[in-house]
Coordinates of C-alpha atoms and ligand atoms in Angstrom, one line a residue:
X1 CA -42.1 19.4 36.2
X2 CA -44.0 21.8 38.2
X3 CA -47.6 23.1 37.0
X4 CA -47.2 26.1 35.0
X5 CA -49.9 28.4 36.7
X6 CA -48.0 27.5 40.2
X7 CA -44.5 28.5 38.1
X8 CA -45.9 31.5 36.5
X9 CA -47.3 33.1 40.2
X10 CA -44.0 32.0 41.5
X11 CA -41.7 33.8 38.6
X12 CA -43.5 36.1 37.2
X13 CA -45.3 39.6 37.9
X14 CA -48.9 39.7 38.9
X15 CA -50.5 43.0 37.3
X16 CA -52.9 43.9 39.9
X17 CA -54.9 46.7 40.7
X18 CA -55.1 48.3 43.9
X19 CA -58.8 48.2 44.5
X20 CA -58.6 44.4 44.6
X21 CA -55.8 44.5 47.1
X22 CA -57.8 46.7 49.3
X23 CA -59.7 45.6 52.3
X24 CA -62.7 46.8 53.7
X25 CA -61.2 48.8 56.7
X26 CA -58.7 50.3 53.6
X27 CA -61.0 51.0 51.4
X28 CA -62.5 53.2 54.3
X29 CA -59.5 54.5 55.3
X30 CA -59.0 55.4 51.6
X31 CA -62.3 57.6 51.5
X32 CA -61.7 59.2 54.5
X33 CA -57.9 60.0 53.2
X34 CA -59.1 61.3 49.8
X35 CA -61.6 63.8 51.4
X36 CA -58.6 64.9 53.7
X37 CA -56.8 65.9 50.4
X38 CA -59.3 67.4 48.8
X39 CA -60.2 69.7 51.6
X40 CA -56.0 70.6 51.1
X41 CA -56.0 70.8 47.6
X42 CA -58.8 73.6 47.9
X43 CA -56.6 75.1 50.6
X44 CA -53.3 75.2 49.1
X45 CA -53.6 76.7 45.2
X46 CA -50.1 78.5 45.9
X47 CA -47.4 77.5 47.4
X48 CA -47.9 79.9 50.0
X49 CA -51.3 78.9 50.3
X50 CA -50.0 75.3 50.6
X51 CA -47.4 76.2 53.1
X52 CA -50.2 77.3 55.4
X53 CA -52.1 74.3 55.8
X54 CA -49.4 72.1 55.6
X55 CA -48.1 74.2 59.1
X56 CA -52.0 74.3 60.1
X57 CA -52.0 69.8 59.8
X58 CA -48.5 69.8 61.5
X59 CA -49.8 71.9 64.6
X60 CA -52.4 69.8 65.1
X61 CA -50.5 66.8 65.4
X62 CA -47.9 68.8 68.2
X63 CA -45.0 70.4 65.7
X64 CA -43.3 73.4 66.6
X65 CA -41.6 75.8 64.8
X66 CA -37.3 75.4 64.7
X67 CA -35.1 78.4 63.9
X68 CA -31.6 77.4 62.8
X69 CA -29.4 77.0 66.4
X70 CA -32.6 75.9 68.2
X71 CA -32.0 73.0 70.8
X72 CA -33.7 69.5 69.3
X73 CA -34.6 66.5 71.6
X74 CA -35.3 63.0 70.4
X75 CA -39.1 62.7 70.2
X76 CA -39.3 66.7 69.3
X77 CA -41.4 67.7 66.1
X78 CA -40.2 70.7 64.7
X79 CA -41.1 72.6 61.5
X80 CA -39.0 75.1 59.6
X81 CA -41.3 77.8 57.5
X82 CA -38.4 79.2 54.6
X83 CA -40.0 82.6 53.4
X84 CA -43.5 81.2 53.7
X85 CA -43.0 79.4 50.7
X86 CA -40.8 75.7 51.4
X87 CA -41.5 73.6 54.6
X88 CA -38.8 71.3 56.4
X89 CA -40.7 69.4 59.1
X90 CA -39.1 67.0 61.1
X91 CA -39.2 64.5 64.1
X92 CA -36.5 63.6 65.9
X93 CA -36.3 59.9 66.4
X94 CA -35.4 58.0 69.5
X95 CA -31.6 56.2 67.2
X96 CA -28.4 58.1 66.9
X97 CA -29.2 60.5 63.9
X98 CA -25.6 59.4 62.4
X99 CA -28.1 55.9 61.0
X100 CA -30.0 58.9 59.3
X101 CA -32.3 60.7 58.0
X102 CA -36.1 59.4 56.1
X103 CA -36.6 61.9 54.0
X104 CA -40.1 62.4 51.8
X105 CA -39.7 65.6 49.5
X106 CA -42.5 66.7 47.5
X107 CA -43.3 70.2 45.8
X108 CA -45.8 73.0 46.1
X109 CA -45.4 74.5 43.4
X110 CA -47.6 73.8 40.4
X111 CA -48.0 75.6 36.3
X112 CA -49.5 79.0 36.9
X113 CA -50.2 82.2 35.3
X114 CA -48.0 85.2 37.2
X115 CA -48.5 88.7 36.4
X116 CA -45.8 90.8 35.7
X117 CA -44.2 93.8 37.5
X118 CA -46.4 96.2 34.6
X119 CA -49.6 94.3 34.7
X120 CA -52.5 96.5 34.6
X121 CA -53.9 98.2 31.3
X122 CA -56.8 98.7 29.4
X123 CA -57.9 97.8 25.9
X124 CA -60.9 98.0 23.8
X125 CA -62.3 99.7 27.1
X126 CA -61.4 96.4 28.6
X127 CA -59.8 96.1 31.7
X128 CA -56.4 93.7 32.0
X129 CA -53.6 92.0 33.4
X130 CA -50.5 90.7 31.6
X131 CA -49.1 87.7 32.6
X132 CA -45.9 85.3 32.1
X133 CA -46.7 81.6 32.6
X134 CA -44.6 79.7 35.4
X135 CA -44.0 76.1 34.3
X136 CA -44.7 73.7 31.7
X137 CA -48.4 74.4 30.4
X138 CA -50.2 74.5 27.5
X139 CA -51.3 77.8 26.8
X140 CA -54.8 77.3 24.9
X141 CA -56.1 74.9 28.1
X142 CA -55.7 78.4 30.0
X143 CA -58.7 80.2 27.8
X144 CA -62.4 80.4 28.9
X145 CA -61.5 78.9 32.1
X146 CA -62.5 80.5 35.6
X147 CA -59.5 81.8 37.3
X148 CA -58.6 83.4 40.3
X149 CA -56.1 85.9 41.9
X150 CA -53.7 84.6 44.6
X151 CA -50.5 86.0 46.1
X152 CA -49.1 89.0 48.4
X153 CA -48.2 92.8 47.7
X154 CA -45.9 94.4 49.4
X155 CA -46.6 97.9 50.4
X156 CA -44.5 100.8 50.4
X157 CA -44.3 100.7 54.4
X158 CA -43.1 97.0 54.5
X159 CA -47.0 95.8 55.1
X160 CA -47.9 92.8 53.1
X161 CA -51.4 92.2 51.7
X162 CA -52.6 88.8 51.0
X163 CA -55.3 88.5 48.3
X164 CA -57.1 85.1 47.4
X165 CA -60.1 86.5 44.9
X166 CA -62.0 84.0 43.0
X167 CA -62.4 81.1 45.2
X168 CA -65.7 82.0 47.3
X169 CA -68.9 80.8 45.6
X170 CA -69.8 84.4 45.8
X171 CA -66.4 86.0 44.7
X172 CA -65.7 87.1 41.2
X173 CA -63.4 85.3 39.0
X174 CA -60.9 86.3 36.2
X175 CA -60.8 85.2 32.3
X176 CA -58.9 85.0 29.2
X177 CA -61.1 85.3 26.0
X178 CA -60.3 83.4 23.1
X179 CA -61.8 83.2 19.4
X180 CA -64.6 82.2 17.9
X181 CA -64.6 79.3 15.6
X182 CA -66.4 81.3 13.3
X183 CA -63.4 83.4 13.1
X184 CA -60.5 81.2 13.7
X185 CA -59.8 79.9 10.5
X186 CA -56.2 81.2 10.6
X187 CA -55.6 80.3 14.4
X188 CA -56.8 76.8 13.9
X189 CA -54.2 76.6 11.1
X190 CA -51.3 77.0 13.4
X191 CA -49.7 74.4 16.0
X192 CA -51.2 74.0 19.0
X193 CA -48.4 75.7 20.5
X194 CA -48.9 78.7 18.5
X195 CA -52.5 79.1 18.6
X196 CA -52.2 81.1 21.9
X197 CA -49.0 82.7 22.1
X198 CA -48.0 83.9 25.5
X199 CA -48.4 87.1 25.2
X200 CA -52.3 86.8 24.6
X201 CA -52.6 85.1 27.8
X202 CA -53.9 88.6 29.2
X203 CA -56.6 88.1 31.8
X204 CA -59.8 90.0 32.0
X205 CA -60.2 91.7 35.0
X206 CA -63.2 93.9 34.5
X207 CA -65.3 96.2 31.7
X208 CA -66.9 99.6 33.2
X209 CA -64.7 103.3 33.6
X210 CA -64.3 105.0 36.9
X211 CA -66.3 108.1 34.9
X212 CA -66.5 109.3 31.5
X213 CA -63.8 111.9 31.8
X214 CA -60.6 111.6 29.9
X215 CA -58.8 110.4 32.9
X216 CA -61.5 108.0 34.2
X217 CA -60.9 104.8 32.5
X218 CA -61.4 101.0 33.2
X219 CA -57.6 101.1 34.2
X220 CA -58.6 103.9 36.8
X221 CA -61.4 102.3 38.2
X222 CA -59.8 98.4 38.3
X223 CA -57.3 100.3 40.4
X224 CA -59.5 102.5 42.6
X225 CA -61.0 99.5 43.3
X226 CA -58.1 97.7 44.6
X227 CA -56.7 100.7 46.5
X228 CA -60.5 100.6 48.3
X229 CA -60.1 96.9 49.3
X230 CA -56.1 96.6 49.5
X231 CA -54.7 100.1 50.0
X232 CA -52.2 99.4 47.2
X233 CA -51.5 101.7 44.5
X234 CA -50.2 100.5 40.8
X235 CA -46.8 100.7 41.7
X236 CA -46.4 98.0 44.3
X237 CA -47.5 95.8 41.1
X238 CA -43.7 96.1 40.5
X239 CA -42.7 93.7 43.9
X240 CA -45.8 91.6 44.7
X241 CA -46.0 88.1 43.6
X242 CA -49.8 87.6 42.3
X243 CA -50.4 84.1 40.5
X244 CA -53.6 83.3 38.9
X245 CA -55.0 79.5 38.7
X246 CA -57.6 77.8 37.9
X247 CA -60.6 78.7 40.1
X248 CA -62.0 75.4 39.8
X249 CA -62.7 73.2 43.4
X250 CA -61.3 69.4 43.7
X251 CA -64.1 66.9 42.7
X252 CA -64.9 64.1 42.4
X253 CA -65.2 61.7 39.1
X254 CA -67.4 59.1 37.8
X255 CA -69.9 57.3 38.7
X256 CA -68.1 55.6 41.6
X257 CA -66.5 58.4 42.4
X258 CA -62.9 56.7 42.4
X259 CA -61.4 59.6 40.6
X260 CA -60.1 63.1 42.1
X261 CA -60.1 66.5 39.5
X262 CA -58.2 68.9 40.8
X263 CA -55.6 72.0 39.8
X264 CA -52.1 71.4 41.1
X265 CA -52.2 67.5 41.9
X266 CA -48.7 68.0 40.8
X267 CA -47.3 67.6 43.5
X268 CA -49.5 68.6 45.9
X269 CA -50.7 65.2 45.8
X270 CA -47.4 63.9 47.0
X271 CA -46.8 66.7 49.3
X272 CA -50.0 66.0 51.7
X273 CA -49.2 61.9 51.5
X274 CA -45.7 63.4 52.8
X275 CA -46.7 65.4 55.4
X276 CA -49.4 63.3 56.9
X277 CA -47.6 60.3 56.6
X278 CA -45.1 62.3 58.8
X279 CA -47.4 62.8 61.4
X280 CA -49.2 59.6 61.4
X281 CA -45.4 57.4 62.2
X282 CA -44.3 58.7 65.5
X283 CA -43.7 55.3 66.0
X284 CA -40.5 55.5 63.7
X285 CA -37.3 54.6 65.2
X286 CA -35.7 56.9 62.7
X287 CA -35.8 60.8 62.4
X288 CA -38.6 61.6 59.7
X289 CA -39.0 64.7 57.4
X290 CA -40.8 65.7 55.4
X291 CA -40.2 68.9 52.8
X292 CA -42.3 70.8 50.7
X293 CA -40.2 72.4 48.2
X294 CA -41.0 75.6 45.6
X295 CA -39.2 75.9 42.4
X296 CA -39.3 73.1 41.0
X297 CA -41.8 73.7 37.8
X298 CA -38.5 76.0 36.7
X299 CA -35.5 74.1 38.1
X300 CA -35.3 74.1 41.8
X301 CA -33.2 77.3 41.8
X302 CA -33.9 80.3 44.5
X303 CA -33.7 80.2 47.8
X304 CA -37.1 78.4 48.6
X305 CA -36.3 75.8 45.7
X306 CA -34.7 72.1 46.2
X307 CA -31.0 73.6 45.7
X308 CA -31.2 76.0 48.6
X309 CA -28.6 75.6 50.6
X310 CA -31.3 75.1 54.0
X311 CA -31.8 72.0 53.1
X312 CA -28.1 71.0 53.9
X313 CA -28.6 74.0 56.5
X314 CA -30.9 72.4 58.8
X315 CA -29.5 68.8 58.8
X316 CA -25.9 70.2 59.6
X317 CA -27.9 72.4 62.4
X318 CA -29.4 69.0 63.2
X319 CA -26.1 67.1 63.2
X320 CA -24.3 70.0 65.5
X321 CA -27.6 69.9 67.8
X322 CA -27.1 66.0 68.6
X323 CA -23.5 65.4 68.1
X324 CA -23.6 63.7 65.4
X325 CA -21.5 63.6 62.6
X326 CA -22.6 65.5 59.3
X327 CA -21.2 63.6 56.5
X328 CA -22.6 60.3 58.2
X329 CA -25.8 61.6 59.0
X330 CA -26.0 62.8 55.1
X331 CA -24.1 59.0 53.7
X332 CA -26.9 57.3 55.6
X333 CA -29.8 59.4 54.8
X334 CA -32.2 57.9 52.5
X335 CA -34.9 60.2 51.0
X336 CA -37.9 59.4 48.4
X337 CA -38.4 62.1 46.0
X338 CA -42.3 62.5 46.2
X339 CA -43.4 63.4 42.1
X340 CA -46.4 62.4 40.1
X341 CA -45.6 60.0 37.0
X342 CA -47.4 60.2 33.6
X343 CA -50.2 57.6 33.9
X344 CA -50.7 55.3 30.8
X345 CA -53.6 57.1 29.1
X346 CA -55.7 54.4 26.7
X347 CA -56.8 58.0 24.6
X348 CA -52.8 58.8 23.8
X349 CA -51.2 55.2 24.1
X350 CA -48.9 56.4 21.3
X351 CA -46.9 58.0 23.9
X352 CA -46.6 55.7 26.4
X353 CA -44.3 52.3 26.4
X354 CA -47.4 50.5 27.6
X355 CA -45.4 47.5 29.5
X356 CA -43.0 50.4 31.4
X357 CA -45.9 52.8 31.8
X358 CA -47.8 53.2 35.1
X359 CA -51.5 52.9 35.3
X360 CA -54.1 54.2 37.2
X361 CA -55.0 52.4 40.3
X362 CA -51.8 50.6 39.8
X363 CA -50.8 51.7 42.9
X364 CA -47.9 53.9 43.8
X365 CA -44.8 54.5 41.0
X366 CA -41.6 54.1 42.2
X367 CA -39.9 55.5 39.3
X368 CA -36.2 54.6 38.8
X369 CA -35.0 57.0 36.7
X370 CA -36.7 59.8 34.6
X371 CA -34.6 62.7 32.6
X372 CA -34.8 62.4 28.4
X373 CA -33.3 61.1 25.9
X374 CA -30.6 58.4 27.3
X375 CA -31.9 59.2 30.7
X376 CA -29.8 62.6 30.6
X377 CA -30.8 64.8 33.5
X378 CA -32.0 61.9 35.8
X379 CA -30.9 60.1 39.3
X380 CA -31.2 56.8 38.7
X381 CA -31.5 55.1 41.5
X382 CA -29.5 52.6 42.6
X383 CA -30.9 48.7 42.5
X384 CA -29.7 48.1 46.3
X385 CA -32.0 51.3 46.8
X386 CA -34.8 50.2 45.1
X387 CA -34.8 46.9 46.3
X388 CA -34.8 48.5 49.8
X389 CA -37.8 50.5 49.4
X390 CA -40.1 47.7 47.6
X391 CA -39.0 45.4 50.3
X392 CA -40.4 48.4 52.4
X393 CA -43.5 48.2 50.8
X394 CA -43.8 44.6 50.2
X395 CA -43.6 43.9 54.0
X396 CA -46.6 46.4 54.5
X397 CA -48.8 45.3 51.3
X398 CA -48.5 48.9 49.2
X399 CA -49.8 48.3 46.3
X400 CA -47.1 49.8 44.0
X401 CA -45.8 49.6 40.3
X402 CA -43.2 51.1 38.3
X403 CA -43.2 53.6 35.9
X404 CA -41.4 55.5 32.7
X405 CA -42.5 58.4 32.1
X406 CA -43.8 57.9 28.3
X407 CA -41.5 56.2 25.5
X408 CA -38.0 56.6 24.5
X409 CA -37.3 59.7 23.0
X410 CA -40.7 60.6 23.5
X411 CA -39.9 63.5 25.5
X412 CA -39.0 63.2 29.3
X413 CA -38.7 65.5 32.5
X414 CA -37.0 65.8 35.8
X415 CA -37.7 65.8 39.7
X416 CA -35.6 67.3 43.0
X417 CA -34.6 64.0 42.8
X418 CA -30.7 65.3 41.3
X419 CA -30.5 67.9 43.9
X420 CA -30.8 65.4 46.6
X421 CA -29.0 63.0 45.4
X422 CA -26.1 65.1 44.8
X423 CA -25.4 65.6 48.5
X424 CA -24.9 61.8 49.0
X425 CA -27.9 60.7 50.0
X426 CA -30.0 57.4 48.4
X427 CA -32.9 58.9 46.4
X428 CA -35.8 57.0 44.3
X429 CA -38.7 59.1 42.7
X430 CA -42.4 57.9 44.0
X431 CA -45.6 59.4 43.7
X432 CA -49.0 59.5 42.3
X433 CA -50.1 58.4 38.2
X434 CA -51.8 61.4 36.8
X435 CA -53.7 61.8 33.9
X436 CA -53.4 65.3 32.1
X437 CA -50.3 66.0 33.8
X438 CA -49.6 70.1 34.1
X439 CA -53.5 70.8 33.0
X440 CA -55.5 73.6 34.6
X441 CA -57.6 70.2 36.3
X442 CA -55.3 67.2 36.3
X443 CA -57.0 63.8 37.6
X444 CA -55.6 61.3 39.9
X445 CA -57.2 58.1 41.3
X446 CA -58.0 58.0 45.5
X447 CA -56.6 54.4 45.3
X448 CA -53.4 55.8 44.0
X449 CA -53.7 58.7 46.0
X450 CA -53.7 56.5 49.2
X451 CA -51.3 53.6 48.1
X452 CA -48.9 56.6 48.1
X453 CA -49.8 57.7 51.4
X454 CA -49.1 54.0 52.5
X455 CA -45.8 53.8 51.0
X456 CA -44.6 57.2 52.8
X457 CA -45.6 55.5 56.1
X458 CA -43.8 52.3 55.0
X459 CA -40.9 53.8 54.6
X460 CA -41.0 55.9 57.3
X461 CA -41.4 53.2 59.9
X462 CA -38.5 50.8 57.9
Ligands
MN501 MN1 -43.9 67.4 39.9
MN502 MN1 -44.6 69.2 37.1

């Protein structure tokens, strides 16, 4: 009979945690990674915003913008801007693209305020902007926070005007009141879900009248104001795309600082893993990409979302380019949908299935399936897949786990992971645990963080 502690580590699964995986040189390589990211995640609170420096880290490292028709060459890196709000990059790699495509796709999109074509008005000689929320969120964390003001207007003459207000140390931020205790007897009273409604999310955007006329109002002067700085007038309110978020900076948590607070981890913190990870495997065989899709907080529709038909655009543009056959090159593609997973969180354990949950500093979570219910909505991933991409990441020691997100019937939620899938290519979810999922500041663990980065590579180079 053999020894039961030499049975157990030969049939059973070793919980470990990634920080005692780590070496030295990693755990290095892990700071220097995690103050990469938060330098990005300060960068990129929109996904325009995010487009910019993921183009910015891609020119660095050689890539070159593609226009559907261009000529590709093996060894090219290309990247492919859609509306300055998704990103395609790509290298060409030295086999026949027919073996395939290594696809990471994250998403830059992340819960958000939006105003609304009518924003501005003024109440209570306060000035205001009305907003409609984008995404899952919960509408009381989005009181008494400091926000700011993000997005483009489109003028009259075709010009566009990009505003970022709120982010300087020096800049001025933006606010949404909410009661007093002393007063909120009813409020407190209701379900969390009703205390704020929607409709009160109204943000404050200043307090003081152009003059003391009958015309001269706070309305008035908050749009004098922008007319001085912006040349825009309340009408172009009707096109532009302005989102507000939290104004808060990435820091770091804890005493050892192993922790990362930041707006927008999801899934920012799967896209730059994506993209670096992309430029940091030129020694892959295959042809990498990497894409940073918008749209998926509300269903991956619109043309910058994962259902746009330029993701199928550019690999049949790809396919034509090298003589290579489409339906193979898509049959042979394998792809990783890059989302965060719910991390086991010991203050709400009721919701999680603690042995299927994913922890923090477990590693990265490939996570087989998601949807709700009886896993309606999800991909489910095939076991040859799976088995695939651990032995991926068990040939290059990433420390990874798997994950549900939360119990049965719990709740549940989806990824691009469908839309992908659906053209007949092999997709698994991976990503990054998070704790306070969809918050204004979500937290996330550098270990994680670069165990996900690690796995990208892996599979990049397999
Ligand atoms: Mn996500
Ligand atoms: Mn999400």
């Amino acid at each position: 009979m053999k020894d039961a502690k030499e049975l157990k580590e030969e049939l059973l699964i070793e919980k470990k945690t990634a920080y005692k995986l780590f070496d030295d040189a990693q755990k290095k390589e892990m700071e220097a990674y995690a103050a990469d990211y938060i330098k990005f995640l300060n960068a990129a609170k929109t996904e325009r915003e995010a487009v910019k420096a993921g183009i910015a880290l891609l020119k660095k490292k050689g890539y070159k913008p593609y226009e559907l028709g261009d000529k590709v060459k093996k060894g090219g890196k290309y990247y492919y801007d859609n509306r300055g709000k998704a990103l395609y990059a790509f290298r060409i790699g030295s086999e026949p693209l027919e073996n395939g495509v290594r696809i990471s796709a994250a998403h830059i999109d992340s819960p958000r305020l939006d105003l609304k074509p009518n924003p501005l008005y003024e109440d209570g000689e306060i000035g205001y902007f009305k907003t409609h929320y984008y995404g899952g969120i919960k509408k009381y964390q989005w009181t008494t926070i400091p926000l700011s003001l993000h997005g483009v207007v489109v003028k009259k003459d075709g010009s566009k005007v990009e505003i970022s207000i709120g982010e300087k140390d020096d800049d001025p931020i933006f606010y949404i009141s909410d009661l007093l205790p002393h007063l909120g007897k009813d409020q407190m009273a209701k379900t969390m879900r009703e205390g704020i409604p929607g409709e009160k999310l109204n943000i404050i955007i200043g307090s003081t009248p152009y003059d003391l006329s009958p015309e001269g109002g706070v309305k008035l002067h908050m749009m004098q104001l922008l007319n001085e700085k912006y040349g825009i007038v309340e009408k172009d309110f009707r096109s532009a795309e302005l989102e507000v978020v939290p104004a808060f900076k990435a820091r770091e948590v804890g005493f050892d600082r192993s922790l990362i607070a930041g707006y927008g981890h999801d899934d920012r913190v799967c896209a730059h893993p994506a993209i670096r990870a992309l430029a940091d495997t030129d020694e892959s065989v295959h042809t990498v990409m990497a894409i940073l899709a918008d749209k998926e907080e509300v269903g991956s529709g619109g043309n910058t979302g994962m259902q746009s038909a330029i993701f199928l655009d550019i690999l049949e543009e790809l396919s034509v380019a090298l003589g290579a056959n489409f339906r193979l090159v898509k049959k042979n593609s394998k792809c990783l949908s890059a989302d965060v997973n719910a991390a086991f969180d010991p203050n709400f354990p009721e919701v999680h299935e603690s042995k299927n949950a994913c922890v923090v500093n477990g590693g990265v979570v490939l996570t087989k399936y998601t949807g709700s219910g009886g896993k309606s909505g999800s991909n489910d991933a095939s076991a040859e897949f799976c088995a695939y991409v651990a032995s991926l990441f068990d040939r290059d020691n990433v420390v990874w786990q798997t994950g549900e997100l939360g119990k049965v019937d719990q709740g549940g939620g989806g990824t691009v992971a469908i839309y992908i899938s659906s053209k007949n290519i092999d997709v698994v979810d991976l990503g990054v645990p998070v704790l306070s999922m969809h918050a204004p500041y979500e937290l996330i663990s550098k270990a994680d963080l670069y165990s996900t980065y690690r796995s990208f590579c892996a599979f990049n180079l397999g």
